Short mmCIF file of C-alpha atoms in Angstrom, two decimals:
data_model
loop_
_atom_site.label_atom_id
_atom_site.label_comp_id
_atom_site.label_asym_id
_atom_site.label_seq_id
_atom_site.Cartn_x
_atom_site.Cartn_y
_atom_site.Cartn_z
CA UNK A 1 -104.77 -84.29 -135.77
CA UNK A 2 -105.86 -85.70 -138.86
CA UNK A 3 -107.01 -83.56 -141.65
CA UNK A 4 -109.97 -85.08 -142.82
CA UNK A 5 -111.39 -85.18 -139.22
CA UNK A 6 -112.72 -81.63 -139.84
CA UNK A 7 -114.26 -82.63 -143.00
CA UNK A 8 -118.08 -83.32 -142.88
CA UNK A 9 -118.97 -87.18 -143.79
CA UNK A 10 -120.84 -85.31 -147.57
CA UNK A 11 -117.11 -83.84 -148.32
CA UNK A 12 -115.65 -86.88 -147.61
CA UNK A 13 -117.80 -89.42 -149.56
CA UNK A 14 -117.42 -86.74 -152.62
CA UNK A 15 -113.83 -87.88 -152.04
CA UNK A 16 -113.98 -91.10 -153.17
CA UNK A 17 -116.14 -93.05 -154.82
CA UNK A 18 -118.79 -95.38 -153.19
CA UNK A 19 -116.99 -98.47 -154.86
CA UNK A 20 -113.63 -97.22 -153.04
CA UNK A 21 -115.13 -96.60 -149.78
CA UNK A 22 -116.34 -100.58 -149.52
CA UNK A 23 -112.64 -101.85 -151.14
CA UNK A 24 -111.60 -99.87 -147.57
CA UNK A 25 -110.59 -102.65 -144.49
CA UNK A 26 -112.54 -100.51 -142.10
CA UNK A 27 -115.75 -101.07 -144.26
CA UNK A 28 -115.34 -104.60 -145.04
CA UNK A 29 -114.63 -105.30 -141.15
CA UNK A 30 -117.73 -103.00 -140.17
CA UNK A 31 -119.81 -104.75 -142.97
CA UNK A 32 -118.48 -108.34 -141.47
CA UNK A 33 -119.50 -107.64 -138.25
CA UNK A 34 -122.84 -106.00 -138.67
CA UNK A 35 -123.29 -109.57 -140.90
CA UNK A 36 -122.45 -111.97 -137.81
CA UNK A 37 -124.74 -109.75 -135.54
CA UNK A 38 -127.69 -109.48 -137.90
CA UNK A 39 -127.01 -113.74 -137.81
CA UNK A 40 -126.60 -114.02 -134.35
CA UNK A 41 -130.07 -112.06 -133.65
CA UNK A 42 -131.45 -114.12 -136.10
CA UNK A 43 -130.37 -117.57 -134.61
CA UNK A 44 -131.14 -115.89 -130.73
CA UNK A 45 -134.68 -114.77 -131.87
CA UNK A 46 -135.43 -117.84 -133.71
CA UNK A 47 -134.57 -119.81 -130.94
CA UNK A 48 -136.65 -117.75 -128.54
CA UNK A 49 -139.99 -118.13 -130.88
CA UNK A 50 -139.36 -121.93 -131.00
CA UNK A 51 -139.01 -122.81 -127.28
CA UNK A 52 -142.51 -120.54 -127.08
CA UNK A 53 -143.70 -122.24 -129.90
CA UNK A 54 -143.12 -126.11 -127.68
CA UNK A 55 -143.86 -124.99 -123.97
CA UNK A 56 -147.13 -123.15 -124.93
CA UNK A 57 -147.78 -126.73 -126.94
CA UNK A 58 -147.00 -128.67 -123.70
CA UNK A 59 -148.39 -126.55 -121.14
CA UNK A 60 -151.14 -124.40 -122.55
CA UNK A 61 -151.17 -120.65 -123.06
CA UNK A 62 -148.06 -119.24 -121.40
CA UNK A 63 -148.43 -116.60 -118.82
CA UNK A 64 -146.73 -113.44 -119.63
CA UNK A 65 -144.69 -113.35 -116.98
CA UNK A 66 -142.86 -116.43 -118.62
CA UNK A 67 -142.77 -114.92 -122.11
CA UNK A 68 -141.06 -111.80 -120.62
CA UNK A 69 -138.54 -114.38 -118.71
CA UNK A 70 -137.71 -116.29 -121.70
CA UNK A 71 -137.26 -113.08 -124.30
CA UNK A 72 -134.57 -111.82 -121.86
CA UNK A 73 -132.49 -114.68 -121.82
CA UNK A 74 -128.89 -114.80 -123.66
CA UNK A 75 -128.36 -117.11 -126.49
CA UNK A 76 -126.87 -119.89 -124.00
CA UNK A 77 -129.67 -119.42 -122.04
CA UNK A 78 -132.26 -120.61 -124.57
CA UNK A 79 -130.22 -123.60 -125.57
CA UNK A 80 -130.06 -124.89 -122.58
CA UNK A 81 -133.88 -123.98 -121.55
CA UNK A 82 -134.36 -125.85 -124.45
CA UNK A 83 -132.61 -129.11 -123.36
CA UNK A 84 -133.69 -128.72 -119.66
CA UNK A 85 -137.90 -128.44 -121.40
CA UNK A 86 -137.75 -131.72 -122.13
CA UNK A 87 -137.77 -133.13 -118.42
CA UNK A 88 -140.55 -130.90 -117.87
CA UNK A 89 -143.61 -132.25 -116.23
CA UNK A 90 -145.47 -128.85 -115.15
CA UNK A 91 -145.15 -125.50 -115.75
CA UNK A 92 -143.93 -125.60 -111.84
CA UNK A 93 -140.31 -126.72 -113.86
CA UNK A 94 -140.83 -124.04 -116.40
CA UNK A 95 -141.17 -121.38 -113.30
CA UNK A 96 -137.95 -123.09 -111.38
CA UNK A 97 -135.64 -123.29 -113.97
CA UNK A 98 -136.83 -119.76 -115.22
CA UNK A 99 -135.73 -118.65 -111.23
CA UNK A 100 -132.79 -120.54 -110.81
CA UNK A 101 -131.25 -119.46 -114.05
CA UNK A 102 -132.22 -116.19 -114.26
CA UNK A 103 -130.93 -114.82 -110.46
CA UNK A 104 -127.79 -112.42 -111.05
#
């Protein structure tokens, strides 16, 4: 057993010094990763508000039933909704691919 693990995280930050907790690799690596997550998000929810943005342009107020569809999709999901929107003739397509891409 380690003997800082019955230290409290206050008696172990008055350990070191903020600048020498971030020089740590565990820091950097947790700071890295919360980085690509907070970018991915970004990209996935920017994504999402776009495709809204051109189906309600094409077809008209979108039911909520569709919204709710298309904010639960994955990242690859959304790209390729937003490829497949652009054969779209009705919001019949919109409701098919939503269906066919969405069963488990």
């Amino acid at each position: 057993m380690s003997k800082f693990s019955q230290l409290s995280c206050q008696e172990i930050e008055a350990m070191f010094l903020v600048s020498d907790i971030k020089q740590t690799r565990v820091y950097q690596e947790a700071k890295q990763e919360g980085e690509q997550e907070g970018r991915q998000e970004g990209r996935q929810e920017g994504e999402k508000n776009l495709l809204l943005r051109q189906l309600s342009k094409r077809f008209g107020k979108l039911a909520d039933v569709y919204i709710q569809s298309i904010n639960n999709l994955n990242i690859t999901q959304l790209e390729d909704l937003g490829e497949a929107l652009l054969d779209f003739a009705e919001i019949s397509d919109l409701e098919q691919w939503l269906i066919s891409h969405t069963e488990s």
